[in-house]
């Protein structure tokens, strides 16, 4: 019986690693991981950047053009880290990241987003985003094929 349990555990582990491909979470696999651990998932994440935006000196690299899409992954990078990544490059943020595959190490968490006006009144319905917080430039890889 013990051999069967070991075989089952190894089969499950192999399946889980195959689902993540190169060991990085994709938009499809990160949601399963977050359902299993809603407090957050630490690891490597791979997305193709479909939208780029700035807010309060933070760069948002999004896996979907619609930032309110339920299946979107958003990589959040502080401005100083973006400047480190782009140092010595003669491209804008849009040119460097848009439609490129990126792989980052970080923490993924689901966050509720509410829209409020300057007086603090709700201006629309709330929605959820899955955000990946990146620490520094060493946690970042950009594919330029």
PDB file of C-alpha atoms in Angstrom:
ATOM      1  CA  UNK A   1       0.000   0.000   0.000  1.00  0.00           C
ATOM      2  CA  UNK A   2       2.860   2.392   0.841  1.00  0.00           C
ATOM      3  CA  UNK A   3       4.385   1.907  -2.629  1.00  0.00           C
ATOM      4  CA  UNK A   4       1.035   2.840  -4.192  1.00  0.00           C
ATOM      5  CA  UNK A   5       0.846   6.049  -2.116  1.00  0.00           C
ATOM      6  CA  UNK A   6       4.404   6.996  -3.118  1.00  0.00           C
ATOM      7  CA  UNK A   7       3.671   6.300  -6.777  1.00  0.00           C
ATOM      8  CA  UNK A   8       0.466   8.355  -6.573  1.00  0.00           C
ATOM      9  CA  UNK A   9       2.295  11.289  -4.940  1.00  0.00           C
ATOM     10  CA  UNK A  10       5.049  11.229  -7.582  1.00  0.00           C
ATOM     11  CA  UNK A  11       2.467  11.051 -10.396  1.00  0.00           C
ATOM     12  CA  UNK A  12       0.605  14.022  -8.938  1.00  0.00           C
ATOM     13  CA  UNK A  13       3.841  16.018  -8.601  1.00  0.00           C
ATOM     14  CA  UNK A  14       4.801  15.232 -12.204  1.00  0.00           C
ATOM     15  CA  UNK A  15       1.347  16.340 -13.387  1.00  0.00           C
ATOM     16  CA  UNK A  16       1.585  19.585 -11.407  1.00  0.00           C
ATOM     17  CA  UNK A  17       5.026  20.417 -12.804  1.00  0.00           C
ATOM     18  CA  UNK A  18       3.884  19.616 -16.345  1.00  0.00           C
ATOM     19  CA  UNK A  19       0.890  21.914 -15.924  1.00  0.00           C
ATOM     20  CA  UNK A  20       3.240  24.779 -15.147  1.00  0.00           C
ATOM     21  CA  UNK A  21       5.492  23.971 -18.127  1.00  0.00           C
ATOM     22  CA  UNK A  22       8.867  25.536 -17.370  1.00  0.00           C
ATOM     23  CA  UNK A  23       8.030  25.759 -13.691  1.00  0.00           C
ATOM     24  CA  UNK A  24       6.475  29.201 -14.084  1.00  0.00           C
ATOM     25  CA  UNK A  25       2.841  29.939 -13.373  1.00  0.00           C
ATOM     26  CA  UNK A  26       0.789  31.104 -16.346  1.00  0.00           C
ATOM     27  CA  UNK A  27      -2.438  33.114 -16.183  1.00  0.00           C
ATOM     28  CA  UNK A  28      -4.292  29.790 -16.333  1.00  0.00           C
ATOM     29  CA  UNK A  29      -2.357  27.993 -13.577  1.00  0.00           C
ATOM     30  CA  UNK A  30      -1.987  30.831 -11.078  1.00  0.00           C
ATOM     31  CA  UNK A  31      -5.741  30.955 -10.433  1.00  0.00           C
ATOM     32  CA  UNK A  32      -5.789  27.294  -9.418  1.00  0.00           C
ATOM     33  CA  UNK A  33      -2.887  27.932  -7.054  1.00  0.00           C
ATOM     34  CA  UNK A  34      -4.662  30.962  -5.545  1.00  0.00           C
ATOM     35  CA  UNK A  35      -7.844  28.931  -5.052  1.00  0.00           C
ATOM     36  CA  UNK A  36      -5.748  26.476  -3.030  1.00  0.00           C
ATOM     37  CA  UNK A  37      -3.966  29.253  -1.086  1.00  0.00           C
ATOM     38  CA  UNK A  38      -5.902  32.556  -1.092  1.00  0.00           C
ATOM     39  CA  UNK A  39      -3.231  34.239   1.055  1.00  0.00           C
ATOM     40  CA  UNK A  40      -0.934  34.412  -1.990  1.00  0.00           C
ATOM     41  CA  UNK A  41       1.411  32.407  -4.160  1.00  0.00           C
ATOM     42  CA  UNK A  42       5.175  32.918  -4.346  1.00  0.00           C
ATOM     43  CA  UNK A  43       6.970  31.782  -7.468  1.00  0.00           C
ATOM     44  CA  UNK A  44       7.825  32.520 -11.073  1.00  0.00           C
ATOM     45  CA  UNK A  45       5.124  33.845 -13.357  1.00  0.00           C
ATOM     46  CA  UNK A  46       5.053  34.079 -17.150  1.00  0.00           C
ATOM     47  CA  UNK A  47       2.759  36.374 -19.154  1.00  0.00           C
ATOM     48  CA  UNK A  48       2.619  38.115 -22.501  1.00  0.00           C
ATOM     49  CA  UNK A  49       2.171  41.849 -21.890  1.00  0.00           C
ATOM     50  CA  UNK A  50      -0.991  43.096 -23.638  1.00  0.00           C
ATOM     51  CA  UNK A  51      -1.361  46.459 -21.882  1.00  0.00           C
ATOM     52  CA  UNK A  52       0.997  48.850 -20.094  1.00  0.00           C
ATOM     53  CA  UNK A  53      -0.046  51.532 -17.617  1.00  0.00           C
ATOM     54  CA  UNK A  54       1.346  53.784 -14.901  1.00  0.00           C
ATOM     55  CA  UNK A  55      -0.225  54.828 -11.603  1.00  0.00           C
ATOM     56  CA  UNK A  56       1.579  56.577  -8.713  1.00  0.00           C
ATOM     57  CA  UNK A  57       5.087  55.707 -10.003  1.00  0.00           C
ATOM     58  CA  UNK A  58       4.160  52.040 -10.373  1.00  0.00           C
ATOM     59  CA  UNK A  59       4.212  50.279 -13.729  1.00  0.00           C
ATOM     60  CA  UNK A  60       1.373  47.849 -14.434  1.00  0.00           C
ATOM     61  CA  UNK A  61       2.119  45.166 -17.046  1.00  0.00           C
ATOM     62  CA  UNK A  62      -1.127  43.377 -17.884  1.00  0.00           C
ATOM     63  CA  UNK A  63      -1.862  40.027 -19.508  1.00  0.00           C
ATOM     64  CA  UNK A  64      -5.114  41.337 -21.033  1.00  0.00           C
ATOM     65  CA  UNK A  65      -6.005  44.681 -22.658  1.00  0.00           C
ATOM     66  CA  UNK A  66      -9.075  44.888 -20.370  1.00  0.00           C
ATOM     67  CA  UNK A  67      -7.753  45.683 -16.882  1.00  0.00           C
ATOM     68  CA  UNK A  68     -11.097  44.625 -15.376  1.00  0.00           C
ATOM     69  CA  UNK A  69     -11.071  41.136 -16.932  1.00  0.00           C
ATOM     70  CA  UNK A  70     -11.528  38.417 -14.324  1.00  0.00           C
ATOM     71  CA  UNK A  71      -8.667  36.307 -15.720  1.00  0.00           C
ATOM     72  CA  UNK A  72      -6.055  39.079 -15.912  1.00  0.00           C
ATOM     73  CA  UNK A  73      -2.618  38.913 -14.315  1.00  0.00           C
ATOM     74  CA  UNK A  74      -0.981  42.241 -13.551  1.00  0.00           C
ATOM     75  CA  UNK A  75       2.715  42.578 -12.819  1.00  0.00           C
ATOM     76  CA  UNK A  76       3.370  45.620 -10.629  1.00  0.00           C
ATOM     77  CA  UNK A  77       6.841  47.154 -10.758  1.00  0.00           C
ATOM     78  CA  UNK A  78       8.031  50.212  -8.821  1.00  0.00           C
ATOM     79  CA  UNK A  79       9.311  53.110 -10.913  1.00  0.00           C
ATOM     80  CA  UNK A  80      12.895  52.837  -9.659  1.00  0.00           C
ATOM     81  CA  UNK A  81      12.967  49.150 -10.646  1.00  0.00           C
ATOM     82  CA  UNK A  82      11.623  50.031 -14.117  1.00  0.00           C
ATOM     83  CA  UNK A  83      14.387  52.608 -14.487  1.00  0.00           C
ATOM     84  CA  UNK A  84      16.941  49.918 -13.517  1.00  0.00           C
ATOM     85  CA  UNK A  85      15.515  47.534 -16.130  1.00  0.00           C
ATOM     86  CA  UNK A  86      15.548  50.178 -18.879  1.00  0.00           C
ATOM     87  CA  UNK A  87      18.961  51.598 -17.992  1.00  0.00           C
ATOM     88  CA  UNK A  88      21.100  51.881 -21.135  1.00  0.00           C
ATOM     89  CA  UNK A  89      18.196  51.071 -23.448  1.00  0.00           C
ATOM     90  CA  UNK A  90      16.821  53.612 -25.913  1.00  0.00           C
ATOM     91  CA  UNK A  91      13.225  52.352 -25.856  1.00  0.00           C
ATOM     92  CA  UNK A  92      10.134  53.629 -24.118  1.00  0.00           C
ATOM     93  CA  UNK A  93       8.330  51.447 -21.603  1.00  0.00           C
ATOM     94  CA  UNK A  94       5.690  50.667 -24.256  1.00  0.00           C
ATOM     95  CA  UNK A  95       8.305  49.667 -26.844  1.00  0.00           C
ATOM     96  CA  UNK A  96      10.243  47.524 -24.406  1.00  0.00           C
ATOM     97  CA  UNK A  97       7.367  45.590 -22.797  1.00  0.00           C
ATOM     98  CA  UNK A  98       4.262  45.602 -25.023  1.00  0.00           C
ATOM     99  CA  UNK A  99       3.558  42.243 -26.725  1.00  0.00           C
ATOM    100  CA  UNK A 100       6.638  40.690 -25.118  1.00  0.00           C
ATOM    101  CA  UNK A 101       6.689  37.622 -22.935  1.00  0.00           C
ATOM    102  CA  UNK A 102       8.002  38.329 -19.465  1.00  0.00           C
ATOM    103  CA  UNK A 103       8.908  36.045 -16.618  1.00  0.00           C
ATOM    104  CA  UNK A 104       9.047  37.454 -13.115  1.00  0.00           C
ATOM    105  CA  UNK A 105       9.612  36.173  -9.614  1.00  0.00           C
ATOM    106  CA  UNK A 106       7.302  37.572  -7.011  1.00  0.00           C
ATOM    107  CA  UNK A 107       4.162  37.244  -4.936  1.00  0.00           C
ATOM    108  CA  UNK A 108       0.722  36.885  -6.568  1.00  0.00           C
ATOM    109  CA  UNK A 109      -2.370  37.976  -4.682  1.00  0.00           C
ATOM    110  CA  UNK A 110      -5.978  38.606  -5.579  1.00  0.00           C
ATOM    111  CA  UNK A 111      -7.110  42.148  -4.771  1.00  0.00           C
ATOM    112  CA  UNK A 112     -10.532  43.764  -4.764  1.00  0.00           C
ATOM    113  CA  UNK A 113     -10.519  47.075  -6.649  1.00  0.00           C
ATOM    114  CA  UNK A 114     -13.066  49.786  -5.921  1.00  0.00           C
ATOM    115  CA  UNK A 115     -13.419  53.063  -7.801  1.00  0.00           C
ATOM    116  CA  UNK A 116     -13.940  56.186  -5.709  1.00  0.00           C
ATOM    117  CA  UNK A 117     -14.052  59.880  -6.474  1.00  0.00           C
ATOM    118  CA  UNK A 118     -12.037  62.499  -4.566  1.00  0.00           C
ATOM    119  CA  UNK A 119     -14.767  62.672  -1.899  1.00  0.00           C
ATOM    120  CA  UNK A 120     -14.531  58.924  -1.260  1.00  0.00           C
ATOM    121  CA  UNK A 121     -17.839  58.002  -2.914  1.00  0.00           C
ATOM    122  CA  UNK A 122     -18.048  54.814  -4.968  1.00  0.00           C
ATOM    123  CA  UNK A 123     -18.132  55.598  -8.683  1.00  0.00           C
ATOM    124  CA  UNK A 124     -18.690  52.111 -10.087  1.00  0.00           C
ATOM    125  CA  UNK A 125     -18.845  48.430  -9.298  1.00  0.00           C
ATOM    126  CA  UNK A 126     -15.907  46.681  -7.676  1.00  0.00           C
ATOM    127  CA  UNK A 127     -13.905  43.966  -9.410  1.00  0.00           C
ATOM    128  CA  UNK A 128     -10.964  41.683  -8.639  1.00  0.00           C
ATOM    129  CA  UNK A 129      -7.465  41.666 -10.087  1.00  0.00           C
ATOM    130  CA  UNK A 130      -4.658  39.203  -9.569  1.00  0.00           C
ATOM    131  CA  UNK A 131      -1.499  41.197  -9.007  1.00  0.00           C
ATOM    132  CA  UNK A 132       2.104  40.072  -8.905  1.00  0.00           C
ATOM    133  CA  UNK A 133       4.407  42.241  -6.850  1.00  0.00           C
ATOM    134  CA  UNK A 134       8.003  42.315  -8.144  1.00  0.00           C
ATOM    135  CA  UNK A 135      10.873  43.302  -5.856  1.00  0.00           C
ATOM    136  CA  UNK A 136      13.767  44.316  -8.108  1.00  0.00           C
ATOM    137  CA  UNK A 137      15.264  44.123 -11.603  1.00  0.00           C
ATOM    138  CA  UNK A 138      16.932  40.763 -10.890  1.00  0.00           C
ATOM    139  CA  UNK A 139      13.453  39.235 -10.538  1.00  0.00           C
ATOM    140  CA  UNK A 140      12.622  40.173 -14.147  1.00  0.00           C
ATOM    141  CA  UNK A 141      13.261  38.592 -17.567  1.00  0.00           C
ATOM    142  CA  UNK A 142      11.973  39.966 -20.896  1.00  0.00           C
ATOM    143  CA  UNK A 143      11.904  37.913 -24.089  1.00  0.00           C
ATOM    144  CA  UNK A 144      12.925  39.945 -27.168  1.00  0.00           C
ATOM    145  CA  UNK A 145      12.695  37.265 -29.856  1.00  0.00           C
TER     146      UNK A 145
END
